[in-house]
């Protein structure tokens, strides 16, 4: 236990000039046990184009959300019997028609997160679970996206299967680039930065 002493207002134990009560604490190395997921979107057309791509809804389907973590092996055992869908964006309920679609930036601009107010932190898990190369919308993890192009304003819904595995302590950024088809890329980086946006944490 540290000795007690009066600390002047605005001061601290670390301010002791006689080095009698200095306490700096202990640095603890922390590893993230979960995976950080972000979905970004942009248009393949430049910002100068009169044709725009817009999205209305993005949902992550079939994410396992319960499991147990073993400290000795630093590994997860996922409960594969429980899957959850996470809505990352849904503007369909907005009253004004112009608010029901999110206009995507052009290729010459930085892609936007489709869920800027949601920080998605999920269990590490395998994503393509059906027999490869088959895709099962009841088993595999995937994104469903509702979008349109202002050239015809026809609403489209597409499914993008997720592949490989989410690993603990990694950030997965899925970049969707819209044109006549959707270019879909994923980048993986160490999750070693502080989260500074969003006010919802999805942690199961």
Coordinates of C-alpha atoms in Angstrom, one line a residue:
X1 CA 0.0 0.0 0.0
X2 CA 1.2 3.5 -0.7
X3 CA 1.6 6.0 2.1
X4 CA -1.2 8.6 2.4
X5 CA -0.5 12.3 2.2
X6 CA -2.3 15.4 1.4
X7 CA -2.4 16.2 -2.3
X8 CA -2.8 19.9 -3.1
X9 CA -5.6 20.8 -5.5
X10 CA -4.5 20.2 -9.1
X11 CA -1.5 18.1 -7.9
X12 CA -0.8 14.4 -7.8
X13 CA 1.5 11.9 -6.2
X14 CA 3.8 12.1 -9.2
X15 CA 4.4 15.7 -8.5
X16 CA 6.3 15.1 -5.3
X17 CA 9.7 17.0 -5.7
X18 CA 11.4 14.8 -3.0
X19 CA 10.6 11.6 -5.0
X20 CA 9.2 10.1 -1.8
X21 CA 5.8 9.2 -3.0
X22 CA 6.3 8.7 -6.8
X23 CA 4.0 6.1 -8.3
X24 CA 4.0 5.6 -12.0
X25 CA 2.0 2.4 -12.3
X26 CA 2.8 -0.7 -14.2
X27 CA 2.7 -1.0 -18.0
X28 CA 0.5 -4.0 -18.9
X29 CA 0.6 -5.4 -22.4
X30 CA -2.9 -6.0 -23.7
X31 CA -4.0 -8.1 -26.6
X32 CA -7.4 -7.8 -28.2
X33 CA -9.3 -11.0 -27.9
X34 CA -11.9 -10.0 -30.6
X35 CA -11.9 -8.8 -34.2
X36 CA -12.7 -5.3 -35.4
X37 CA -14.9 -5.1 -38.6
X38 CA -15.5 -2.1 -40.8
X39 CA -17.3 -1.9 -44.1
X40 CA -16.5 1.0 -46.5
X41 CA -18.2 2.0 -49.8
X42 CA -17.5 4.3 -52.7
X43 CA -18.4 4.7 -56.4
X44 CA -16.1 3.8 -59.2
X45 CA -17.1 7.1 -60.9
X46 CA -15.4 10.3 -59.9
X47 CA -17.0 12.9 -57.7
X48 CA -17.5 15.0 -60.8
X49 CA -19.9 12.5 -62.4
X50 CA -23.6 13.3 -62.6
X51 CA -24.3 9.6 -62.1
X52 CA -24.3 8.6 -58.4
X53 CA -24.4 5.3 -56.6
X54 CA -26.5 5.2 -53.4
X55 CA -26.9 2.6 -50.7
X56 CA -29.9 2.1 -48.4
X57 CA -29.2 -1.0 -46.3
X58 CA -26.2 -3.1 -45.3
X59 CA -26.6 -6.2 -43.1
X60 CA -24.0 -8.6 -41.9
X61 CA -25.6 -12.1 -41.7
X62 CA -24.8 -15.3 -39.8
X63 CA -22.1 -14.0 -37.4
X64 CA -21.5 -16.3 -34.5
X65 CA -21.9 -14.3 -31.3
X66 CA -21.3 -16.6 -28.3
X67 CA -18.3 -18.7 -27.3
X68 CA -15.7 -19.3 -24.6
X69 CA -12.2 -18.0 -24.4
X70 CA -9.3 -20.2 -23.0
X71 CA -6.6 -18.1 -21.4
X72 CA -3.9 -20.9 -21.5
X73 CA -4.2 -21.3 -25.3
X74 CA -5.5 -17.8 -26.0
X75 CA -8.1 -19.2 -28.3
X76 CA -11.9 -19.2 -28.7
X77 CA -14.3 -22.0 -28.9
X78 CA -17.3 -20.6 -30.8
X79 CA -20.8 -21.8 -30.3
X80 CA -21.8 -22.5 -33.9
X81 CA -25.4 -23.0 -32.9
X82 CA -26.1 -19.3 -32.4
X83 CA -25.9 -16.9 -35.3
X84 CA -26.9 -13.2 -35.4
X85 CA -27.6 -10.7 -38.1
X86 CA -26.2 -7.1 -37.6
X87 CA -27.7 -4.2 -39.4
X88 CA -24.9 -1.8 -40.2
X89 CA -27.1 0.7 -42.2
X90 CA -30.9 0.9 -42.8
X91 CA -32.3 4.1 -44.1
X92 CA -35.6 2.5 -45.4
X93 CA -37.6 3.9 -42.6
X94 CA -36.7 7.5 -43.1
X95 CA -39.7 9.7 -43.7
X96 CA -38.2 11.9 -46.4
X97 CA -37.4 10.0 -49.7
X98 CA -34.1 11.9 -50.1
X99 CA -33.0 10.6 -46.7
X100 CA -33.6 7.0 -47.6
X101 CA -30.4 6.7 -49.6
X102 CA -26.7 7.4 -48.8
X103 CA -24.9 8.9 -51.7
X104 CA -21.4 7.3 -52.1
X105 CA -18.3 9.4 -52.7
X106 CA -16.5 9.1 -56.0
X107 CA -13.3 7.1 -56.6
X108 CA -11.2 10.3 -56.2
X109 CA -12.5 10.7 -52.7
X110 CA -12.0 8.7 -49.5
X111 CA -14.5 5.8 -49.1
X112 CA -17.0 6.3 -46.4
X113 CA -17.8 3.9 -43.6
X114 CA -21.4 2.6 -44.0
X115 CA -21.7 2.4 -40.2
X116 CA -19.9 5.5 -38.8
X117 CA -22.0 5.4 -35.6
X118 CA -21.4 1.7 -34.9
X119 CA -18.2 0.0 -33.9
X120 CA -18.4 -3.6 -34.8
X121 CA -16.4 -5.9 -32.5
X122 CA -17.1 -9.6 -33.0
X123 CA -15.8 -13.0 -32.1
X124 CA -12.9 -14.5 -34.2
X125 CA -14.5 -17.1 -36.5
X126 CA -14.4 -19.0 -39.7
X127 CA -16.7 -17.3 -42.3
X128 CA -17.1 -19.7 -45.2
X129 CA -18.5 -22.8 -43.5
X130 CA -20.3 -24.6 -46.3
X131 CA -18.4 -27.0 -48.5
X132 CA -16.1 -24.8 -50.7
X133 CA -16.9 -23.5 -53.3
X134 CA -20.6 -23.7 -52.4
X135 CA -22.3 -20.8 -50.7
X136 CA -25.1 -21.3 -48.2
X137 CA -27.1 -18.3 -47.0
X138 CA -28.1 -20.2 -43.9
X139 CA -24.6 -21.2 -42.9
X140 CA -22.0 -18.9 -44.3
X141 CA -21.3 -15.3 -43.2
X142 CA -22.2 -12.7 -45.8
X143 CA -23.2 -9.1 -46.5
X144 CA -26.5 -8.1 -48.1
X145 CA -26.7 -4.7 -49.7
X146 CA -29.6 -2.7 -51.0
X147 CA -28.4 -0.1 -53.6
X148 CA -29.3 1.9 -56.7
X149 CA -27.8 4.0 -59.4
X150 CA -29.3 7.4 -60.2
X151 CA -29.1 6.6 -63.9
X152 CA -32.2 4.5 -63.6
X153 CA -33.1 4.6 -59.9
X154 CA -33.8 0.8 -59.9
X155 CA -33.3 -0.8 -56.5
X156 CA -31.0 -3.8 -56.4
X157 CA -30.2 -6.3 -53.6
X158 CA -27.0 -8.3 -53.7
X159 CA -25.2 -10.8 -51.4
X160 CA -21.5 -10.8 -50.9
X161 CA -20.1 -13.9 -49.2
X162 CA -17.3 -13.4 -46.7
X163 CA -14.4 -15.8 -46.9
X164 CA -11.4 -16.9 -44.8
X165 CA -11.4 -16.3 -41.1
X166 CA -11.5 -13.4 -38.6
X167 CA -8.5 -13.7 -36.3
X168 CA -8.3 -12.1 -32.9
X169 CA -6.5 -8.8 -32.6
X170 CA -7.0 -8.0 -36.3
X171 CA -9.0 -5.3 -38.0
X172 CA -10.9 -6.3 -41.2
X173 CA -11.8 -3.5 -43.6
X174 CA -14.2 -4.5 -46.4
X175 CA -14.1 -2.0 -49.3
X176 CA -17.1 -2.0 -51.7
X177 CA -16.6 -0.1 -55.0
X178 CA -19.8 0.3 -57.0
X179 CA -20.0 0.3 -60.8
X180 CA -21.8 -2.0 -63.3
X181 CA -20.7 -4.7 -60.8
X182 CA -19.4 -4.4 -57.2
X183 CA -15.6 -4.7 -56.6
X184 CA -15.1 -6.3 -53.2
X185 CA -11.8 -6.3 -51.4
X186 CA -10.7 -6.9 -47.9
X187 CA -7.7 -5.6 -46.0
X188 CA -6.3 -7.0 -42.8
X189 CA -4.3 -4.9 -40.3
X190 CA -3.2 -5.3 -36.7
X191 CA -5.8 -3.9 -34.4
X192 CA -3.5 -1.7 -32.3
X193 CA -5.2 1.8 -32.5
X194 CA -7.7 3.3 -30.3
X195 CA -11.3 3.5 -31.5
X196 CA -12.2 7.2 -31.7
X197 CA -15.5 7.0 -33.6
X198 CA -18.9 5.5 -32.9
X199 CA -20.9 5.2 -29.8
X200 CA -22.3 1.6 -30.1
X201 CA -20.2 -1.4 -29.2
X202 CA -21.4 -4.7 -30.5
X203 CA -19.7 -7.2 -28.3
X204 CA -21.3 -10.6 -27.6

